[in-house]
Amino acid sequence: MTDQAHVRLTSLEKHFGAFQALKDIQLSVEKGEFCALLGPSGCGKSTLLRLIAGLEEATSGRIEIAGRDVTMLEPSDRQIAMVFQSYALYPHMSVAENIAFSLEAAGVPKAKRLAKAAEAAALLQLDQLLDRKPAALSGGQRQRVAIGRALVRDPQVFLFDEPLSNLDALLRVQMRIELSNLHRQIGATMIYVTHDQVEAMTMADKIVVMSAGQVQQVGTPMELYDNPANRFVAGFIGNPAMSFLNVAALPPALRPAGAQEVGIRPEHVQLTAPDAPLHGSVRLVERLGNQTLIHVETPAGPVCAQAPGHATARLGETVGLALEPGRAFLFDATGHRV
Amino acid sequence: MKIKRNGWVGLAWLSPTLLFVSVFVLWPMVHLVWLSFTSTSLLGGGEWVGFKNYTTAFNDPKFWAAFRFTLLYTVILTPILMGLGFALALLVSPNTPLRRVTRTVTFLPVVIGLASSSLLWFWLFDQQVGLFNRLLVDLNILSQPLVWFRKVDTAMIAVIISVTWKVVGFGMILIMAGIQSIPSDLFEAARIDGASLWLRVRRIILPLALRSILMATVLSVIGSMLAFDQFYLMTGGGPRGKTFTSVYWIYQNSFVRFDLGYGAALSVILMLVIMAMTALQLTLQSRGKA
Ligand SMILES: Nc1ncnc2c1ncn2[C@@H]1O[C@H](COP(=O)(O)OP(=O)(O)OP(=O)(O)O)[C@@H](O)[C@H]1O
Ligand SMILES: [Mg+2]
């Protein structure tokens, strides 16, 4: 950990009654970094973000933002801004009033705060909509207003909780690009919660993979892909997902020493002749156009192989499988990399 | 696609409600209007008198005095009930155990009868045994027990205190429902935006709970305009008939002077006034929303 960490979490824990939602979180985010919190539903991503925002109180541990201990501060004193999944726009206020509300709370005179709201709106192509109410906006426009509201506070850190999950697939891709551009433009520190690995992989400088209230691994997108620390990260990152083979059930020639499971990504599995040492019957063929995913049931477990678009494979057919040498990941009984 | 309309089936589904409304609302109302054009006495007899009851009513200074008194009572009581109801609603709308208890305790008087509560307060205000008087004396607010019902002003204050205790929980519950229906993430956004309590109340809670507040106000105004039990039991209309309300005066004419026809005419006038007031409030409400 360097000393310029912009957001630093130390031994952060959160209990809801008897339930422990976050366990011993250590994390530092650099200034200007785009950090994604990635994990399955219920793993505690939102809870962690709300802790940073100050909407939820930490049970123990420490939160520092821009070198200040903010653990006990009110959300408005933490120099953060948050974009909610539901956007949380004030329904009875115009776009301009929504964007300027934090300035109103800070006692900024009306003319000045409207000018600042217009400035933020221009950056987000909302200039034409300043007098509209949120109900008269499309999902993407509401999303932009929510971002505008965050921008105008000029915060040290932007917090996003699944901001794109209410948008349709096409708009999501577009907003992803816009958010990335915005991040580059203003160079602010952003912490972004998502359960969508594509969002995390495409936008983030750094991904924090979480599961069951714990940080599993922190790294750049490619570090996580090429070098997962454990079975959870290996299985979670990558689409289609990695296949896991039970070592005890592999042919003796293929059995690696000291491992319980072998993980292999679909792009590192080739179909070969049926008399290969590892073989099985085809259970499912998924044609995606540019590639075909062939799911094979082997004695060591199901394996997914990525084949060219026009690969021929019939259901029930027996095929042999070759694993690309040096590409397999080995895991011990506790799921750690060997 | 074409929808086949079958009016008779719809009517059949509605018939139980229609029957109920006809028997218990429509018929009494028609009967009331008919009575108001007669000189029917409580003891029987009477004949069609046309608009005579109405002309009498418009020239009856006692009725208009009672009407003005009721209006004054409503104008004083409504802001107290709504202001206090809103403040209490703000206080108890978060769902914590202590707040739930406070909510229940505040709402309890709403479910006891108005007559019981009026009697209860009549004795609390009593100059000899009244605990309320005793409390004010012990707190040095009064130097000696007050005879609350000897003067119009203090009688009004006493009734307003008792009615506030009795019904403030009703407005509180209605307004609280309005506040609770505001999505919680708006409050979280406001916390991040750094809005003070006052700004949150003024810019978020009030505008978004406005519909429930107006509904509570309409119901409260109607209730006050129909005030009877509290004055009947606590002031008996005194001193010197100065605390008669409209309904009390209708009661006096119908059941004390046996003049049912005249009482019916007064009831119709009061009904029309209240309907007009309610219509006005609802119009203001829909205009305020646009
Ligand atoms: N206020 C609360 N009281 C009790 N338990 C809570 C509370 N908030 C969250 N939890 C629990 O904490 C865990 C983590 O919740 P959280 O909302 O952080 O998940 P998440 O990772 O954001 O999931 P999702 O992707 O579904 O939004 C869940 O098991 C949830 O039930
Ligand atoms: Mg969440």
Tab-separated table of N, CA, C and O in Angstrom, chain A residues 66-152:
chain	number	residue	atom	x	y	z
A	66	ALA	N	-9.117	10.851	1.329
A	66	ALA	CA	-8.203	11.969	1.102
A	66	ALA	C	-7.423	12.299	2.376
A	66	ALA	O	-7.289	13.452	2.764
A	67	GLY	N	-6.959	11.263	3.047
A	67	GLY	CA	-6.087	11.461	4.196
A	67	GLY	C	-6.798	11.809	5.487
A	67	GLY	O	-6.160	12.001	6.516
A	68	ARG	N	-8.134	11.878	5.463
A	68	ARG	CA	-8.875	12.209	6.681
A	68	ARG	C	-9.587	10.971	7.189
A	68	ARG	O	-10.138	10.202	6.401
A	69	ASP	N	-9.620	10.785	8.490
A	69	ASP	CA	-10.411	9.700	9.068
A	69	ASP	C	-11.871	10.145	9.074
A	69	ASP	O	-12.247	11.078	9.782
A	70	VAL	N	-12.701	9.496	8.269
A	70	VAL	CA	-14.096	9.925	8.162
A	70	VAL	C	-15.050	8.910	8.799
A	70	VAL	O	-16.261	9.029	8.664
A	71	THR	N	-14.478	7.919	9.495
A	71	THR	CA	-15.291	6.818	10.000
A	71	THR	C	-16.539	7.282	10.743
A	71	THR	O	-17.594	6.681	10.625
A	72	MET	N	-16.398	8.366	11.519
A	72	MET	CA	-17.530	8.798	12.331
A	72	MET	C	-18.254	10.018	11.752
A	72	MET	O	-19.126	10.573	12.405
A	73	LEU	N	-17.895	10.421	10.532
A	73	LEU	CA	-18.503	11.636	9.978
A	73	LEU	C	-19.830	11.354	9.281
A	73	LEU	O	-20.084	10.259	8.809
A	74	GLU	N	-20.665	12.394	9.215
A	74	GLU	CA	-21.914	12.329	8.457
A	74	GLU	C	-21.584	12.224	6.957
A	74	GLU	O	-20.541	12.714	6.519
A	75	PRO	N	-22.489	11.609	6.171
A	75	PRO	CA	-22.230	11.469	4.724
A	75	PRO	C	-21.863	12.792	4.058
A	75	PRO	O	-20.952	12.838	3.230
A	76	SER	N	-22.556	13.870	4.442
A	76	SER	CA	-22.329	15.136	3.743
A	76	SER	C	-20.966	15.730	4.063
A	76	SER	O	-20.493	16.613	3.365
A	77	ASP	N	-20.319	15.244	5.137
A	77	ASP	CA	-19.011	15.781	5.509
A	77	ASP	C	-17.862	14.936	4.974
A	77	ASP	O	-16.707	15.174	5.298
A	78	ARG	N	-18.166	13.927	4.161
A	78	ARG	CA	-17.117	13.014	3.736
A	78	ARG	C	-16.540	13.358	2.375
A	78	ARG	O	-15.692	12.625	1.853
A	79	GLN	N	-17.064	14.397	1.750
A	79	GLN	CA	-16.629	14.780	0.405
A	79	GLN	C	-16.800	13.648	-0.593
A	79	GLN	O	-15.912	13.366	-1.394
A	80	ILE	N	-17.953	12.988	-0.502
A	80	ILE	CA	-18.270	11.938	-1.462
A	80	ILE	C	-19.572	12.324	-2.154
A	80	ILE	O	-20.320	13.171	-1.682
A	81	ALA	N	-19.815	11.691	-3.294
A	81	ALA	CA	-21.118	11.816	-3.935
A	81	ALA	C	-21.534	10.418	-4.341
A	81	ALA	O	-20.678	9.570	-4.606
A	82	MET	N	-22.836	10.174	-4.335
A	82	MET	CA	-23.273	8.810	-4.620
A	82	MET	C	-24.346	8.812	-5.687
A	82	MET	O	-25.234	9.653	-5.694
A	83	VAL	N	-24.260	7.843	-6.582
A	83	VAL	CA	-25.311	7.638	-7.587
A	83	VAL	C	-26.001	6.332	-7.239
A	83	VAL	O	-25.366	5.281	-7.173
A	84	PHE	N	-27.302	6.409	-6.977
A	84	PHE	CA	-28.043	5.240	-6.512
A	84	PHE	C	-28.546	4.416	-7.691
A	84	PHE	O	-28.792	4.934	-8.774
A	85	GLN	N	-28.762	3.137	-7.418
A	85	GLN	CA	-29.307	2.239	-8.434
A	85	GLN	C	-30.667	2.736	-8.923
A	85	GLN	O	-30.995	2.676	-10.091
A	86	SER	N	-31.470	3.265	-7.976
A	86	SER	CA	-32.807	3.764	-8.319
A	86	SER	C	-32.759	5.223	-8.754
A	86	SER	O	-33.795	5.825	-8.966
A	87	TYR	N	-31.566	5.791	-8.840
A	87	TYR	CA	-31.312	7.212	-9.156
A	87	TYR	C	-31.688	8.129	-7.999
A	87	TYR	O	-31.035	9.131	-7.776
A	88	ALA	N	-32.774	7.788	-7.236
A	88	ALA	CA	-33.185	8.601	-6.078
A	88	ALA	C	-33.287	10.075	-6.412
A	88	ALA	O	-32.835	10.929	-5.660
A	89	LEU	N	-33.915	10.396	-7.545
A	89	LEU	CA	-34.140	11.806	-7.881
A	89	LEU	C	-35.352	12.307	-7.098
A	89	LEU	O	-36.279	11.554	-6.834
A	90	TYR	N	-35.333	13.594	-6.724
A	90	TYR	CA	-36.480	14.172	-6.032
A	90	TYR	C	-37.584	14.397	-7.063
A	90	TYR	O	-37.427	15.231	-7.962
A	91	PRO	N	-38.716	13.664	-6.954
A	91	PRO	CA	-39.685	13.643	-8.054
A	91	PRO	C	-40.387	14.973	-8.298
A	91	PRO	O	-40.856	15.223	-9.395
A	92	HIS	N	-40.469	15.823	-7.263
A	92	HIS	CA	-41.225	17.061	-7.400
A	92	HIS	C	-40.334	18.222	-7.816
A	92	HIS	O	-40.798	19.337	-7.932
A	93	MET	N	-39.034	17.972	-7.995
A	93	MET	CA	-38.123	19.053	-8.369
A	93	MET	C	-37.712	18.899	-9.826
A	93	MET	O	-37.640	17.792	-10.348
A	94	SER	N	-37.432	20.028	-10.462
A	94	SER	CA	-36.963	19.992	-11.842
A	94	SER	C	-35.550	19.424	-11.892
A	94	SER	O	-34.898	19.265	-10.860
A	95	VAL	N	-35.104	19.118	-13.097
A	95	VAL	CA	-33.742	18.615	-13.289
A	95	VAL	C	-32.735	19.583	-12.666
A	95	VAL	O	-31.836	19.182	-11.922
A	96	ALA	N	-32.921	20.878	-12.939
A	96	ALA	CA	-31.977	21.870	-12.414
A	96	ALA	C	-31.987	21.859	-10.881
A	96	ALA	O	-30.922	21.877	-10.249
A	97	GLU	N	-33.182	21.811	-10.281
A	97	GLU	CA	-33.261	21.819	-8.817
A	97	GLU	C	-32.654	20.554	-8.225
A	97	GLU	O	-32.001	20.586	-7.182
A	98	ASN	N	-32.893	19.413	-8.901
A	98	ASN	CA	-32.300	18.163	-8.452
A	98	ASN	C	-30.784	18.262	-8.409
A	98	ASN	O	-30.160	17.906	-7.415
A	99	ILE	N	-30.227	18.740	-9.520
A	99	ILE	CA	-28.767	18.815	-9.614
A	99	ILE	C	-28.224	19.795	-8.574
A	99	ILE	O	-27.185	19.566	-7.964
A	100	ALA	N	-28.983	20.882	-8.331
A	100	ALA	CA	-28.455	21.952	-7.476
A	100	ALA	C	-28.811	21.781	-6.001
A	100	ALA	O	-28.457	22.628	-5.188
A	101	PHE	N	-29.496	20.685	-5.654
A	101	PHE	CA	-30.011	20.609	-4.286
A	101	PHE	C	-28.905	20.634	-3.226
A	101	PHE	O	-29.051	21.256	-2.173
A	102	SER	N	-27.776	19.984	-3.509
A	102	SER	CA	-26.701	19.995	-2.508
A	102	SER	C	-26.168	21.414	-2.321
A	102	SER	O	-25.738	21.786	-1.227
A	103	LEU	N	-26.203	22.209	-3.386
A	103	LEU	CA	-25.747	23.598	-3.275
A	103	LEU	C	-26.749	24.409	-2.474
A	103	LEU	O	-26.379	25.269	-1.670
A	104	GLU	N	-28.043	24.108	-2.691
A	104	GLU	CA	-29.082	24.765	-1.901
A	104	GLU	C	-28.862	24.460	-0.416
A	104	GLU	O	-28.933	25.347	0.437
A	105	ALA	N	-28.542	23.188	-0.137
A	105	ALA	CA	-28.303	22.794	1.253
A	105	ALA	C	-27.089	23.512	1.826
A	105	ALA	O	-27.020	23.785	3.020
A	106	ALA	N	-26.117	23.812	0.943
A	106	ALA	CA	-24.908	24.487	1.413
A	106	ALA	C	-25.089	25.997	1.468
A	106	ALA	O	-24.158	26.729	1.789
A	107	GLY	N	-26.294	26.481	1.112
A	107	GLY	CA	-26.572	27.910	1.217
A	107	GLY	C	-26.022	28.740	0.081
A	107	GLY	O	-25.869	29.953	0.216
A	108	VAL	N	-25.726	28.106	-1.053
A	108	VAL	CA	-25.245	28.857	-2.213
A	108	VAL	C	-26.411	29.670	-2.783
A	108	VAL	O	-27.511	29.147	-2.908
A	109	PRO	N	-26.185	30.937	-3.141
A	109	PRO	CA	-27.285	31.754	-3.686
A	109	PRO	C	-27.848	31.149	-4.972
A	109	PRO	O	-27.127	30.480	-5.716
A	110	LYS	N	-29.127	31.438	-5.207
A	110	LYS	CA	-29.853	30.769	-6.275
A	110	LYS	C	-29.195	30.929	-7.650
A	110	LYS	O	-29.003	29.950	-8.372
A	111	ALA	N	-28.823	32.162	-8.001
A	111	ALA	CA	-28.265	32.400	-9.329
A	111	ALA	C	-27.009	31.558	-9.525
A	111	ALA	O	-26.814	30.922	-10.564
A	112	LYS	N	-26.179	31.511	-8.481
A	112	LYS	CA	-24.917	30.805	-8.605
A	112	LYS	C	-25.142	29.299	-8.728
A	112	LYS	O	-24.490	28.617	-9.516
A	113	ARG	N	-26.114	28.788	-7.943
A	113	ARG	CA	-26.284	27.335	-8.000
A	113	ARG	C	-26.939	26.911	-9.312
A	113	ARG	O	-26.629	25.851	-9.856
A	114	LEU	N	-27.804	27.751	-9.871
A	114	LEU	CA	-28.388	27.406	-11.172
A	114	LEU	C	-27.323	27.433	-12.262
A	114	LEU	O	-27.317	26.601	-13.169
A	115	ALA	N	-26.395	28.356	-12.130
A	115	ALA	CA	-25.304	28.413	-13.104
A	115	ALA	C	-24.461	27.146	-13.025
A	115	ALA	O	-24.093	26.557	-14.048
A	116	LYS	N	-24.176	26.710	-11.813
A	116	LYS	CA	-23.367	25.487	-11.659
A	116	LYS	C	-24.115	24.263	-12.164
A	116	LYS	O	-23.535	23.363	-12.764
A	117	ALA	N	-25.446	24.241	-11.908
A	117	ALA	CA	-26.253	23.119	-12.392
A	117	ALA	C	-26.237	23.089	-13.913
A	117	ALA	O	-26.111	22.025	-14.526
A	118	ALA	N	-26.326	24.266	-14.536
A	118	ALA	CA	-26.324	24.333	-15.992
A	118	ALA	C	-24.990	23.843	-16.541
A	118	ALA	O	-24.921	23.167	-17.570
A	119	GLU	N	-23.926	24.163	-15.821
A	119	GLU	CA	-22.590	23.736	-16.228
A	119	GLU	C	-22.481	22.203	-16.226
A	119	GLU	O	-22.030	21.593	-17.192
A	120	ALA	N	-22.960	21.596	-15.133
A	120	ALA	CA	-22.925	20.140	-15.040
A	120	ALA	C	-23.835	19.533	-16.105
A	120	ALA	O	-23.497	18.511	-16.717
A	121	ALA	N	-24.986	20.172	-16.328
A	121	ALA	CA	-25.936	19.646	-17.304
A	121	ALA	C	-25.337	19.662	-18.704
A	121	ALA	O	-25.552	18.741	-19.493
A	122	ALA	N	-24.566	20.706	-19.010
A	122	ALA	CA	-23.967	20.807	-20.337
A	122	ALA	C	-23.009	19.646	-20.571
A	122	ALA	O	-22.980	19.039	-21.640
A	123	LEU	N	-22.257	19.303	-19.525
A	123	LEU	CA	-21.296	18.203	-19.616
A	123	LEU	C	-22.006	16.876	-19.915
A	123	LEU	O	-21.445	15.973	-20.512
A	124	LEU	N	-23.271	16.772	-19.492
A	124	LEU	CA	-24.009	15.509	-19.613
A	124	LEU	C	-25.102	15.581	-20.678
A	124	LEU	O	-25.990	14.742	-20.717
A	125	GLN	N	-25.058	16.608	-21.533
A	125	GLN	CA	-26.069	16.808	-22.575
A	125	GLN	C	-27.490	16.866	-22.003
A	125	GLN	O	-28.407	16.250	-22.504
A	126	LEU	N	-27.639	17.580	-20.901
A	126	LEU	CA	-28.960	17.724	-20.296
A	126	LEU	C	-29.475	19.152	-20.442
A	126	LEU	O	-30.509	19.487	-19.879
A	127	ASP	N	-28.772	19.993	-21.187
A	127	ASP	CA	-29.108	21.429	-21.226
A	127	ASP	C	-30.557	21.688	-21.600
A	127	ASP	O	-31.179	22.610	-21.104
A	128	GLN	N	-31.096	20.834	-22.496
A	128	GLN	CA	-32.457	21.090	-22.972
A	128	GLN	C	-33.516	20.670	-21.956
A	128	GLN	O	-34.692	20.951	-22.132
A	129	LEU	N	-33.096	19.962	-20.924
A	129	LEU	CA	-34.084	19.317	-20.049
A	129	LEU	C	-34.144	19.927	-18.664
A	129	LEU	O	-34.812	19.406	-17.778
A	130	LEU	N	-33.471	21.052	-18.466
A	130	LEU	CA	-33.309	21.581	-17.108
A	130	LEU	C	-34.627	21.836	-16.370
A	130	LEU	O	-34.673	21.761	-15.150
A	131	ASP	N	-35.698	22.131	-17.110
A	131	ASP	CA	-36.960	22.471	-16.442
A	131	ASP	C	-37.893	21.283	-16.294
A	131	ASP	O	-38.970	21.402	-15.719
A	132	ARG	N	-37.487	20.116	-16.825
A	132	ARG	CA	-38.358	18.947	-16.745
A	132	ARG	C	-38.334	18.340	-15.354
A	132	ARG	O	-37.367	18.460	-14.620
A	133	LYS	N	-39.422	17.607	-15.048
A	133	LYS	CA	-39.458	16.796	-13.829
A	133	LYS	C	-38.929	15.397	-14.177
A	133	LYS	O	-39.038	14.963	-15.327
A	134	PRO	N	-38.373	14.686	-13.189
A	134	PRO	CA	-37.816	13.357	-13.474
A	134	PRO	C	-38.803	12.416	-14.167
A	134	PRO	O	-38.410	11.622	-15.019
A	135	ALA	N	-40.101	12.521	-13.843
A	135	ALA	CA	-41.072	11.608	-14.445
A	135	ALA	C	-41.127	11.763	-15.960
A	135	ALA	O	-41.525	10.840	-16.658
A	136	ALA	N	-40.721	12.940	-16.456
A	136	ALA	CA	-40.795	13.186	-17.894
A	136	ALA	C	-39.467	12.895	-18.586
A	136	ALA	O	-39.207	13.410	-19.665
A	137	LEU	N	-38.610	12.085	-17.959
A	137	LEU	CA	-37.310	11.766	-18.550
A	137	LEU	C	-37.220	10.275	-18.844
A	137	LEU	O	-37.895	9.464	-18.208
A	138	SER	N	-36.370	9.917	-19.813
A	138	SER	CA	-36.112	8.501	-20.068
A	138	SER	C	-35.137	7.972	-19.018
A	138	SER	O	-34.520	8.749	-18.284
A	139	GLY	N	-35.004	6.657	-18.960
A	139	GLY	CA	-34.112	6.044	-17.981
A	139	GLY	C	-32.695	6.575	-18.096
A	139	GLY	O	-32.057	6.916	-17.098
A	140	GLY	N	-32.202	6.679	-19.316
A	140	GLY	CA	-30.835	7.151	-19.520
A	140	GLY	C	-30.667	8.596	-19.082
A	140	GLY	O	-29.645	8.966	-18.506
A	141	GLN	N	-31.714	9.408	-19.331
A	141	GLN	CA	-31.638	10.818	-18.922
A	141	GLN	C	-31.661	10.943	-17.410
A	141	GLN	O	-30.918	11.730	-16.824
A	142	ARG	N	-32.495	10.131	-16.752
A	142	ARG	CA	-32.530	10.154	-15.275
A	142	ARG	C	-31.162	9.804	-14.716
A	142	ARG	O	-30.681	10.403	-13.766
A	143	GLN	N	-30.555	8.779	-15.344
A	143	GLN	CA	-29.228	8.358	-14.953
A	143	GLN	C	-28.248	9.528	-15.032
A	143	GLN	O	-27.459	9.754	-14.117
A	144	ARG	N	-28.347	10.302	-16.096
A	144	ARG	CA	-27.453	11.436	-16.256
A	144	ARG	C	-27.715	12.504	-15.208
A	144	ARG	O	-26.782	13.133	-14.715
A	145	VAL	N	-28.996	12.716	-14.875
A	145	VAL	CA	-29.303	13.706	-13.838
A	145	VAL	C	-28.660	13.264	-12.521
A	145	VAL	O	-28.058	14.073	-11.803
A	146	ALA	N	-28.778	11.973	-12.229
A	146	ALA	CA	-28.179	11.465	-10.989
A	146	ALA	C	-26.667	11.698	-10.988
A	146	ALA	O	-26.086	12.052	-9.960
A	147	ILE	N	-26.060	11.508	-12.143
A	147	ILE	CA	-24.616	11.750	-12.232
A	147	ILE	C	-24.323	13.246	-12.099
A	147	ILE	O	-23.376	13.649	-11.430
A	148	GLY	N	-25.197	14.064	-12.709
A	148	GLY	CA	-25.038	15.515	-12.610
A	148	GLY	C	-25.095	15.975	-11.173
A	148	GLY	O	-24.332	16.840	-10.733
A	149	ARG	N	-26.006	15.382	-10.419
A	149	ARG	CA	-26.141	15.737	-9.011
A	149	ARG	C	-24.852	15.417	-8.253
A	149	ARG	O	-24.458	16.130	-7.330
A	150	ALA	N	-24.207	14.313	-8.660
A	150	ALA	CA	-22.940	13.958	-8.021
A	150	ALA	C	-21.834	14.917	-8.450
A	150	ALA	O	-21.052	15.394	-7.624
A	151	LEU	N	-21.809	15.229	-9.754
A	151	LEU	CA	-20.752	16.096	-10.296
A	151	LEU	C	-20.691	17.451	-9.607
A	151	LEU	O	-19.625	17.963	-9.290
A	152	VAL	N	-21.906	18.039	-9.390
A	152	VAL	CA	-21.975	19.402	-8.930
A	152	VAL	C	-21.412	19.554	-7.511
A	152	VAL	O	-21.040	20.636	-7.091
